[in-house]
Every structure is written in C-alpha cells, then in structure tokens.
PDB file of C-alpha atoms in Angstrom:
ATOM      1  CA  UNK S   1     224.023 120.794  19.258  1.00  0.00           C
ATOM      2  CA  UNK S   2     227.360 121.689  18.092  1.00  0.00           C
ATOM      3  CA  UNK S   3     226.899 122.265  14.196  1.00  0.00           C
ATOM      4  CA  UNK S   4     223.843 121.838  12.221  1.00  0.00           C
ATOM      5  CA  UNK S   5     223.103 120.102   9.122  1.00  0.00           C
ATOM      6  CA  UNK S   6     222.036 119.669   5.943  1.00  0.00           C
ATOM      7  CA  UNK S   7     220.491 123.217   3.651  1.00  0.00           C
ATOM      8  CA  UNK S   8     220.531 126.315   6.244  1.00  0.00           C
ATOM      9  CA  UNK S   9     217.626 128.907   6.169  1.00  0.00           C
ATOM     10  CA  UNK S  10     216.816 131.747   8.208  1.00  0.00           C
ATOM     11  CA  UNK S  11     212.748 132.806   8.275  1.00  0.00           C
ATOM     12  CA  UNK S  12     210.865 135.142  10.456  1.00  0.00           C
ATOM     13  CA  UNK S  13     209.672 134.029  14.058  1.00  0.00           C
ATOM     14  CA  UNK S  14     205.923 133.755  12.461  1.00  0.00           C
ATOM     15  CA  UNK S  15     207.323 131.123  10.289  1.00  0.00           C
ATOM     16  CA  UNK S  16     207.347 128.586  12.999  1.00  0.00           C
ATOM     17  CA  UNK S  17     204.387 126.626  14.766  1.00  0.00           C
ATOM     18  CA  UNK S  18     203.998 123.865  17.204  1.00  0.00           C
ATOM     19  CA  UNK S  19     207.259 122.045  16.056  1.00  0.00           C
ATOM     20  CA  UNK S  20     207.619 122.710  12.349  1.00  0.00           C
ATOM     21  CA  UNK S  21     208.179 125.572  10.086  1.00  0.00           C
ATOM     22  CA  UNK S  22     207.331 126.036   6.920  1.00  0.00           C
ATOM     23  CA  UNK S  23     209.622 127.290   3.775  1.00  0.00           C
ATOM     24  CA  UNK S  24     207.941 128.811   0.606  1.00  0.00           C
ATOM     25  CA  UNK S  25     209.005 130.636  -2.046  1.00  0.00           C
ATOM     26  CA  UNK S  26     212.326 130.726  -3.236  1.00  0.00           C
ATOM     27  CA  UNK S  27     213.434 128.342  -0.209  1.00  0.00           C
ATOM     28  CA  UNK S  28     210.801 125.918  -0.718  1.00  0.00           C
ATOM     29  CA  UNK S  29     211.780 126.200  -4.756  1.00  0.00           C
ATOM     30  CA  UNK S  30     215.597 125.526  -3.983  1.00  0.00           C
ATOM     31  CA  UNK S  31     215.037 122.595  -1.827  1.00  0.00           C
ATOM     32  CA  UNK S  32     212.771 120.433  -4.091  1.00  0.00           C
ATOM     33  CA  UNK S  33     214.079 121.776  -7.765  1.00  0.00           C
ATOM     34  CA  UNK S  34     217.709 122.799  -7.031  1.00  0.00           C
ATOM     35  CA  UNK S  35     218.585 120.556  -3.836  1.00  0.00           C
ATOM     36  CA  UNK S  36     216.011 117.822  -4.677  1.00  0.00           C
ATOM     37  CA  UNK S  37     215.618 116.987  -1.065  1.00  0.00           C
ATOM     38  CA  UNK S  38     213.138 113.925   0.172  1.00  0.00           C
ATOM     39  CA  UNK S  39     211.287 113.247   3.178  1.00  0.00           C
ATOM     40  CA  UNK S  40     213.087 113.014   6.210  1.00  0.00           C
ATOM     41  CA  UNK S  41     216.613 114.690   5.003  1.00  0.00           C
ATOM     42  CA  UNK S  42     218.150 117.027   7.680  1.00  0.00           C
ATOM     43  CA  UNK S  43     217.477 120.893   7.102  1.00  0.00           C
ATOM     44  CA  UNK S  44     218.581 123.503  10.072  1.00  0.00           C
ATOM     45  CA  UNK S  45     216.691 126.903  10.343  1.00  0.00           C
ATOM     46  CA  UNK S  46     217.169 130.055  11.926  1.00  0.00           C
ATOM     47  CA  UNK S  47     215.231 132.518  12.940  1.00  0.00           C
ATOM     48  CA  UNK S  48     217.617 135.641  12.773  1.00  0.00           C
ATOM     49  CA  UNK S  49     217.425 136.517  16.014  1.00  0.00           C
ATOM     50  CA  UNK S  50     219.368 133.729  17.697  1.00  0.00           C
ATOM     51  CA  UNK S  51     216.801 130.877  17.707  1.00  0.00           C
ATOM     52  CA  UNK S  52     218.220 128.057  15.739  1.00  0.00           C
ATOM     53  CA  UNK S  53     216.706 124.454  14.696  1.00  0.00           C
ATOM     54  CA  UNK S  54     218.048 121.377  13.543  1.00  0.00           C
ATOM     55  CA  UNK S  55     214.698 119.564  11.872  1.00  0.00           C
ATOM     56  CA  UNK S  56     214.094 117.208   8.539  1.00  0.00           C
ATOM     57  CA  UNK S  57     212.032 117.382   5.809  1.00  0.00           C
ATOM     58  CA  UNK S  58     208.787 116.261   7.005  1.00  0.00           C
ATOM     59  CA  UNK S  59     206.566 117.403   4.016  1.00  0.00           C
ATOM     60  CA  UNK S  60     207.238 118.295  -0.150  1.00  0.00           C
ATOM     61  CA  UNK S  61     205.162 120.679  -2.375  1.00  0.00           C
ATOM     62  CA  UNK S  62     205.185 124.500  -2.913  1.00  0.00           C
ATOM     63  CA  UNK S  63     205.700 124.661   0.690  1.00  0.00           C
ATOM     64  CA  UNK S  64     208.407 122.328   2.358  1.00  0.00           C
ATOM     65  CA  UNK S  65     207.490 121.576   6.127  1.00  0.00           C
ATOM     66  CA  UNK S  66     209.897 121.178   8.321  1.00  0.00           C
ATOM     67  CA  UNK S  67     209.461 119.187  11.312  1.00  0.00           C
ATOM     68  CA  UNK S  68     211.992 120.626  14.483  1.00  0.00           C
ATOM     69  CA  UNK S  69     214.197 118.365  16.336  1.00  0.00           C
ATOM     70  CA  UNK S  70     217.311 120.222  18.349  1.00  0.00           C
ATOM     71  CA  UNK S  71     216.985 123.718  19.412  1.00  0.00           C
ATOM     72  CA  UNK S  72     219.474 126.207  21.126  1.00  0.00           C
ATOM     73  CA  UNK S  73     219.508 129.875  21.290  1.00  0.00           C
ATOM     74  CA  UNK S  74     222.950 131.245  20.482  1.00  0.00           C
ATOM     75  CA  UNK S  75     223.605 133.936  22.716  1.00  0.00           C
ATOM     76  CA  UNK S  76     224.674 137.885  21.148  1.00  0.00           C
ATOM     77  CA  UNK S  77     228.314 138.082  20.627  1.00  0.00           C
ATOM     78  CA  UNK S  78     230.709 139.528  23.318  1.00  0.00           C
ATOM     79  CA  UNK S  79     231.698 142.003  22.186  1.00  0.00           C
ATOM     80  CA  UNK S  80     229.365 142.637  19.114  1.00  0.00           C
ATOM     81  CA  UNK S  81     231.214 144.363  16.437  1.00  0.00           C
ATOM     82  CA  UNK S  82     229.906 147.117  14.100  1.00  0.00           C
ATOM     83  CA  UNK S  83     230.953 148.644  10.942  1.00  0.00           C
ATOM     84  CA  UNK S  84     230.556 152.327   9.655  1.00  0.00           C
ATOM     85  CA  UNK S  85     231.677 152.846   6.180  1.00  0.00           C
ATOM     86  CA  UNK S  86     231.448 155.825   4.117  1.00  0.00           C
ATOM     87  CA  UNK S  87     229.612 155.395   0.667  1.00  0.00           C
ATOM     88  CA  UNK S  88     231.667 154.563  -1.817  1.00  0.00           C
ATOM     89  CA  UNK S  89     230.947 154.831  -5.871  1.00  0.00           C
ATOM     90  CA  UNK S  90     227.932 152.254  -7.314  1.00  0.00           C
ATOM     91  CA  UNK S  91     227.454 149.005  -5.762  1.00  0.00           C
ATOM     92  CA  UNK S  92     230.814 148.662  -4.170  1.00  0.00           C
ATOM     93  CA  UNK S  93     228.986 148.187  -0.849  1.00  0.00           C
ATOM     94  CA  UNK S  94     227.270 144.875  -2.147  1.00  0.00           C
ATOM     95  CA  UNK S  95     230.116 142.998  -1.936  1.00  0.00           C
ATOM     96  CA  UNK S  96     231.206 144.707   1.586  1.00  0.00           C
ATOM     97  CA  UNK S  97     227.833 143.950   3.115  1.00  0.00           C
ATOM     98  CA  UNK S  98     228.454 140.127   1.827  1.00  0.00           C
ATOM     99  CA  UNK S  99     231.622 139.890   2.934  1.00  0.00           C
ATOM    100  CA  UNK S 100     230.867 141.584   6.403  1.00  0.00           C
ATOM    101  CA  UNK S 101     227.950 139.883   6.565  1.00  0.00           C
ATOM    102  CA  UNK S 102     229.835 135.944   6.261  1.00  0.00           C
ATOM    103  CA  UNK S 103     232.160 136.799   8.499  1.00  0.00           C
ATOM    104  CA  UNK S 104     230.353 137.755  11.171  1.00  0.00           C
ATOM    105  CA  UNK S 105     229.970 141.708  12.365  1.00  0.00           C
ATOM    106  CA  UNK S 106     226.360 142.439  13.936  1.00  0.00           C
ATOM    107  CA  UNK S 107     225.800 145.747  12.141  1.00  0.00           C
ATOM    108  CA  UNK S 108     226.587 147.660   8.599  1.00  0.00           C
ATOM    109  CA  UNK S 109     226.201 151.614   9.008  1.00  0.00           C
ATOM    110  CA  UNK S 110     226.417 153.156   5.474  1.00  0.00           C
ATOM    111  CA  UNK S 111     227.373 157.220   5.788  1.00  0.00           C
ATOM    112  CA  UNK S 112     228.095 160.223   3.941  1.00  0.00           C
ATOM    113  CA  UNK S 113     231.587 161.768   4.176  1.00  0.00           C
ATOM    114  CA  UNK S 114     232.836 165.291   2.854  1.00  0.00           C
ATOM    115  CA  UNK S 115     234.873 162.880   0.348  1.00  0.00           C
ATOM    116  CA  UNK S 116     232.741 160.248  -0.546  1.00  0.00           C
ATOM    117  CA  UNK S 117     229.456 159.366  -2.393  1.00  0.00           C
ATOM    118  CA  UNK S 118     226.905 162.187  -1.555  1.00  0.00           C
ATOM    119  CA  UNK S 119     223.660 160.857   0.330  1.00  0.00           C
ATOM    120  CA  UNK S 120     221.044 159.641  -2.453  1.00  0.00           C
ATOM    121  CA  UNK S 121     217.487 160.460  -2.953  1.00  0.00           C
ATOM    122  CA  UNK S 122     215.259 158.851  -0.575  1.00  0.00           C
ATOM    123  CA  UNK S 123     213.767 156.510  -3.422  1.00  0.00           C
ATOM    124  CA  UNK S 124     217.528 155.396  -4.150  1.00  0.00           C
ATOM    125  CA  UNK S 125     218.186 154.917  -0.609  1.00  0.00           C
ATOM    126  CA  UNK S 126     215.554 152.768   0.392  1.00  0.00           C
ATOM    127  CA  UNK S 127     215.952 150.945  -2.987  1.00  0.00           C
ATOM    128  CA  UNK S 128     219.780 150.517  -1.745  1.00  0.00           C
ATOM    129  CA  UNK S 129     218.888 149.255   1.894  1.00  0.00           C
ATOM    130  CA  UNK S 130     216.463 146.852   0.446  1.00  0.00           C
ATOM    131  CA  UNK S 131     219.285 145.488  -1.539  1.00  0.00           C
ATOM    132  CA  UNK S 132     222.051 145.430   1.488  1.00  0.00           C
ATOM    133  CA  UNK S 133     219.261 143.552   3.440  1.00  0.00           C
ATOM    134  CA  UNK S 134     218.473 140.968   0.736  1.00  0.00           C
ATOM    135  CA  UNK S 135     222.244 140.425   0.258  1.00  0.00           C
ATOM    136  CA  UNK S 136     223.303 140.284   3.926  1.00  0.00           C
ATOM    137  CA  UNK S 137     220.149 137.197   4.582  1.00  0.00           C
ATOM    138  CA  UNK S 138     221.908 135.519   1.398  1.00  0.00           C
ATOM    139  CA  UNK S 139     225.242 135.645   3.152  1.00  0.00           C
ATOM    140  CA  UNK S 140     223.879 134.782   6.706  1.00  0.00           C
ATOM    141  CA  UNK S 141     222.498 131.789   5.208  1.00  0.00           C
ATOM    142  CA  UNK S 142     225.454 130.855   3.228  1.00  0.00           C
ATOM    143  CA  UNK S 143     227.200 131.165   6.577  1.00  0.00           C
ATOM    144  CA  UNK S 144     224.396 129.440   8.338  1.00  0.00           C
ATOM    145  CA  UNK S 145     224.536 132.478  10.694  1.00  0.00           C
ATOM    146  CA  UNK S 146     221.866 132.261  13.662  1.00  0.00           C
ATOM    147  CA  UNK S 147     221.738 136.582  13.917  1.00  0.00           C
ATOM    148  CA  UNK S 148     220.861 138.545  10.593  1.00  0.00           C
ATOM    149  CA  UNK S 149     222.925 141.214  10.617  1.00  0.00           C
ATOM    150  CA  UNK S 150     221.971 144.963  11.561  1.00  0.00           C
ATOM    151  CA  UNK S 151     221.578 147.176   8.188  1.00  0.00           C
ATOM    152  CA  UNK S 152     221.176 150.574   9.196  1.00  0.00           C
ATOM    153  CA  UNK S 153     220.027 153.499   6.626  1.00  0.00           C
ATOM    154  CA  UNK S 154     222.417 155.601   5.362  1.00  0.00           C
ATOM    155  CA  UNK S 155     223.514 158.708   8.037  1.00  0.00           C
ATOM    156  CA  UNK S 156     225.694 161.015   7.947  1.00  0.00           C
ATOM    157  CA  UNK S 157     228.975 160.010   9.277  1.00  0.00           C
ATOM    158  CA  UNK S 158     228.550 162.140  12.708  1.00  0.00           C
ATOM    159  CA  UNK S 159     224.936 160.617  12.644  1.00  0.00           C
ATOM    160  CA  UNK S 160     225.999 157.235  12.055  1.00  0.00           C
ATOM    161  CA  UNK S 161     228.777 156.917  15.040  1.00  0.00           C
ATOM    162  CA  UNK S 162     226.513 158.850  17.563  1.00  0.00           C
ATOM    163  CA  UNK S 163     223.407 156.016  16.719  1.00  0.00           C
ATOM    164  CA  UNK S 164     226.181 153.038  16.409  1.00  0.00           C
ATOM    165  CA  UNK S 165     227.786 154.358  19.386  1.00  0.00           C
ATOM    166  CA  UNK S 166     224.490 155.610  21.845  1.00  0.00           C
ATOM    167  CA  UNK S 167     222.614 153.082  24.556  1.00  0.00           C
ATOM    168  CA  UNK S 168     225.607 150.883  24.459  1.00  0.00           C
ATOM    169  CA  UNK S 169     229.217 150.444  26.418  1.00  0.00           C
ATOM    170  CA  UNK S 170     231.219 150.749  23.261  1.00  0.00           C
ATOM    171  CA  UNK S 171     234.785 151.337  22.115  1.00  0.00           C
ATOM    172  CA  UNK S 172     235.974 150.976  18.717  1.00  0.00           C
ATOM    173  CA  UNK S 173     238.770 152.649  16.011  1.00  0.00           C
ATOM    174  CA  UNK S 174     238.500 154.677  12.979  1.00  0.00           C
ATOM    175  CA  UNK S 175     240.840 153.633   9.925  1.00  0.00           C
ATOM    176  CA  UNK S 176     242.852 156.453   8.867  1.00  0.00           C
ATOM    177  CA  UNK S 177     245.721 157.093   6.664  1.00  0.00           C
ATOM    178  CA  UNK S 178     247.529 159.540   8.823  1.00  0.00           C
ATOM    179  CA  UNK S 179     247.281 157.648  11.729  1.00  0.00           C
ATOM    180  CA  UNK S 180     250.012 155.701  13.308  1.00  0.00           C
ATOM    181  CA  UNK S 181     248.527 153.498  16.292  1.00  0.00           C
ATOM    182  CA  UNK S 182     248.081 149.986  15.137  1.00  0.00           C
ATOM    183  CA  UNK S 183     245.022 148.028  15.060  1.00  0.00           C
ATOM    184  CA  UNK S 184     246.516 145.651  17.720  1.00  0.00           C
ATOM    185  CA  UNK S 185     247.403 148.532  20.672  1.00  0.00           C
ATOM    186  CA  UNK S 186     243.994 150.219  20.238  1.00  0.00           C
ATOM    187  CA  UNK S 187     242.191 146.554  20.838  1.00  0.00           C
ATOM    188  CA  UNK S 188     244.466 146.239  23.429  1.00  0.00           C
ATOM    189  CA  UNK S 189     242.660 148.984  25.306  1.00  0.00           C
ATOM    190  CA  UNK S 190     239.537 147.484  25.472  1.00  0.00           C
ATOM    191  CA  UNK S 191     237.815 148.216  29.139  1.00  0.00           C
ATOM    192  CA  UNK S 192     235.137 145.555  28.405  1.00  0.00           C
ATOM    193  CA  UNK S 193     232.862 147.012  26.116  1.00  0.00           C
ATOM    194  CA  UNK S 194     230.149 145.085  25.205  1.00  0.00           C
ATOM    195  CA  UNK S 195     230.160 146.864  21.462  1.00  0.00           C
ATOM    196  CA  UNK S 196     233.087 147.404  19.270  1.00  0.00           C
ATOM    197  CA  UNK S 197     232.530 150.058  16.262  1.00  0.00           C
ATOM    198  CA  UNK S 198     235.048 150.070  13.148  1.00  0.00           C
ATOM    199  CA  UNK S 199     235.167 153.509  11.196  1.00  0.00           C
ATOM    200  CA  UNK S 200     236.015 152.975   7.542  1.00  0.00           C
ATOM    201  CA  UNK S 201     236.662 156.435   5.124  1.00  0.00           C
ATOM    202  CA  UNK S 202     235.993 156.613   1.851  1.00  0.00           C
ATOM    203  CA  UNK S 203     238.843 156.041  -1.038  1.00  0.00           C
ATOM    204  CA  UNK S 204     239.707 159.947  -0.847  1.00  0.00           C
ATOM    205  CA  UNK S 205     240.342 159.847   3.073  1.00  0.00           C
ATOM    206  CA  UNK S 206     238.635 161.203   5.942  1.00  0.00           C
ATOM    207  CA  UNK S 207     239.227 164.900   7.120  1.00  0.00           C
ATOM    208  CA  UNK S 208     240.353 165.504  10.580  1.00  0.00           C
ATOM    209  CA  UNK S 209     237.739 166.648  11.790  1.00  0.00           C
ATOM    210  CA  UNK S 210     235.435 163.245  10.520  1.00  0.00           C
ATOM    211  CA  UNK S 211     238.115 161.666  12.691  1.00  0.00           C
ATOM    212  CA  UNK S 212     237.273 163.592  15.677  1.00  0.00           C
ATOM    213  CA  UNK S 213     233.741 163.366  14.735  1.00  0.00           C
ATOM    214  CA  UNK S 214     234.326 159.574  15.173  1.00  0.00           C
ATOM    215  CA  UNK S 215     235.301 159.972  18.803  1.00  0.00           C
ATOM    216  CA  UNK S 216     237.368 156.929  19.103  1.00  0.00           C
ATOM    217  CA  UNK S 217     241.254 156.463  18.133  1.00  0.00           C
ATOM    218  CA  UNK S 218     242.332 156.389  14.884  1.00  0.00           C
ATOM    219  CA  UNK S 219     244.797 153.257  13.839  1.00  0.00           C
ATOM    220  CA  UNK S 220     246.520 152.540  11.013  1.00  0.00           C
ATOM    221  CA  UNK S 221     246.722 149.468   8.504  1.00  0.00           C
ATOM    222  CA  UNK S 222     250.383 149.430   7.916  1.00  0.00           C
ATOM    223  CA  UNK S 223     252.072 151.453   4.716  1.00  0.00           C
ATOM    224  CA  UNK S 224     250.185 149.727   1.380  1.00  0.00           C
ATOM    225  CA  UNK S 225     246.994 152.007   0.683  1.00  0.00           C
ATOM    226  CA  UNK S 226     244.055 150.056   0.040  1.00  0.00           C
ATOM    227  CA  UNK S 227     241.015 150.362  -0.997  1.00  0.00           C
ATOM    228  CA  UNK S 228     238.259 151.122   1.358  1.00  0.00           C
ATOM    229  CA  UNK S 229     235.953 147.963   0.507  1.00  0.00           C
ATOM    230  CA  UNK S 230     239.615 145.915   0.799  1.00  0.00           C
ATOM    231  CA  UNK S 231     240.016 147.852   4.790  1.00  0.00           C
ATOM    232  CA  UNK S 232     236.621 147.295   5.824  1.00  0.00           C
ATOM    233  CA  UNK S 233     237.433 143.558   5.282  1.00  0.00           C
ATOM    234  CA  UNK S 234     241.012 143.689   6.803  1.00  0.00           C
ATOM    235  CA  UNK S 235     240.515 145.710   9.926  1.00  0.00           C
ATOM    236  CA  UNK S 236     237.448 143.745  11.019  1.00  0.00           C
ATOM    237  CA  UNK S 237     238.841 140.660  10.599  1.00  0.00           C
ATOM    238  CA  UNK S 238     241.907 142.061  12.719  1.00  0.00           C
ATOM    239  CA  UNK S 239     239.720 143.320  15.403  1.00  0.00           C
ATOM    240  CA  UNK S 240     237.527 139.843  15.416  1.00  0.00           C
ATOM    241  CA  UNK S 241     240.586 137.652  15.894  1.00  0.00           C
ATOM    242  CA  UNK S 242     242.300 140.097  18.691  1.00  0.00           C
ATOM    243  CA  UNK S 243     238.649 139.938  20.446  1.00  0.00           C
ATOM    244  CA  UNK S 244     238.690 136.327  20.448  1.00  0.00           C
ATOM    245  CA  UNK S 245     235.843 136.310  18.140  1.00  0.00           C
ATOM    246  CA  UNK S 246     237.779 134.085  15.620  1.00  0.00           C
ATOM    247  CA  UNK S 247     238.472 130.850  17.685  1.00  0.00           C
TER     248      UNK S 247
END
C-alpha cells in the first residue's frame, strides 16, 4: 500500500476490533452530513502510532463502521526531528503547531525564555496543551499522517532541550541571530543521530547563555529577520529536506 484513500482519520488503538473500527462523534458526523459517504466508499485510518488501514464504509448511523482491508505499519522516521520554541505572545503557537504538525516533525516543545512569554498558570497551560493537541490531530489528519505528533508541556528552555535531548542519540541547531554557521554545514555534521532537535528563540532573541543552554550549534537563517513562528517553519523545512526527509 503506497497511498491511501478516500477521508483520513486517526483514532485510538481501542477504536479497532476484529477487522473494523468504528468512528463517532465528530468523525462519524463529517462522514455522513458533511462528506455524505455510502456503503462501501474507501476511508483509511490511523491509529497515531504508526498502524495505518485502508478499509470502506461498511456501516452508516451515529457511528460509521469501518470494515479494514490493507494494513502496514509505517516505521518512526530516521532521523525524527523535534522542535523547541520559546512562547511567543497569544495563540501564535496555533498556527506553528499546525504548520509543524502537516509537515511532518515528531515533537513540539513549548518553553519559557528570559525574552519571551512568561510560563502561564497551570490552568492556562493545560488549557493551552489541550488546544496544541486538538490542533496538531486536525493537521495529522489533514495530512493523513500515520504518527500524531509529540506535544510536550511547556518547560523551561534548559528543561525543554535536556527532556528533548535525554534517552536519545541526538544532534540538532539552535536559530540565532548572531550566529553565522548556516543551516546546511551544521546538518552536514550529522554522526547518525537517530533524533534531530531545532531550537527556535522568541521575537526578542535568545541570550547567550540560552544558546549555550541549548548545547548544540547555533546557525543562522541568512540576513532578513523574521519572525519566530515564520523560522520555526523555515529552518525545519531546511533541516527535513537536507535529512532526506523531503523526497
């Protein structure tokens, strides 16, 4: 199975029994009232953790079964690729978790920075990583993604690098200003790391020492400033296609 077809979902493991799997919900509400499926019209479904189904619409109601036909499991990428980005002012990180999320990376670290958003209130931060969450599935099945995403709580920026960065052979760059290797030379120096972690500042910079903090090499962007939603997209996208992630 080479591409799937037809609507793309992605439901928990328990979702799936002795061939079939069953949508409800907001699923089982697009496919009859928005999609207007019938009986027997392809439908592929993932399970978020690599599984992934090709399967038709065996039965209609306020829960759509799904009977399974092909199945492969889609192996983790090599390497897997993670962003840490510093918190930037009201919901700019929606749209970088979406964005992230369709093209690919298999993790989204929010952190604190001296000069970025200060850490929220633990209500407003679990309020904020239910939202990522919600956003990234959307995305994952827009991009009929077989892997949801990793959406870690928000860390300090030491915090989040030493958790992206422990239990795993990883290499990676931090985006900063001052910097002057490019993105292309510090992928170049990949020993075969089996994670690659992207550091992204806020809009007023990281310090020096959140560089070192990092503990990876800092690269540069080129000489236009952008904003830090507008790197995060750039330099992963840069560091996918010089991986070979992009082919």
């Amino acid at each position: 199975m080479t591409r799937t077809h037809g609507p793309h979902f992605i439901v928990p493991p328990a979702a799936f029994d002795d061939g079939t799997v069953a949508l409800v919900g907001d699923d089982a509400h697009h496919l009859v009232r928005v999609l207007r499926v019938g009986t027997g019209d392809p439908v592929s479904v993932a399970d978020g953790v690599g599984g992934l189904w090709q399967g038709r619409v065996a039965e209609l109601g306020h829960t759509v079964v799904v009977g399974l036909e092909e199945h492969v499991e889609v192996p983790r990428a090599d390497p897997e690729v993670h962003v840490i980005h510093a918190l930037p002012k009201g919901r700019k990180l929606d749209d970088v978790v979406r964005r992230l999320t369709e093209l690919g990376v298999e993790g989204i670290w929010p952190a604190t920075t001296s000069r970025g958003e200060p850490e929220p209130k633990a209500e407003s931060a679990d309020r904020a990583l239910g939202r990522w969450r919600v956003i990234a599935h959307a995305a994952a099945k827009e991009s009929r993604r077989a892997w949801l995403p990793q959406l870690a709580p928000v860390a300090s920026w030491a915090d989040a690098f030493g958790d992206a960065l422990a239990g795993a052979a990883a290499e990676g760059f931090v985006c900063w200003e001052e910097a002057t290797t490019p993105i292309a030379e510090a992928v170049a120096a990949r020993n075969g790391a089996t994670r690659f972690v992207i550091g992204i500042g806020p809009e007023g910079g990281l310090s020096r020492s959140e560089v070192a903090d990092a503990g990876l090499p800092a690269v540069t962007l080129g000489s236009t400033v952008l904003r830090s939603e507008t790197v995060a997209i750039v330099a992963a996208s840069a560091a996918m296609a010089l991986l070979g992630r992009l082919r």
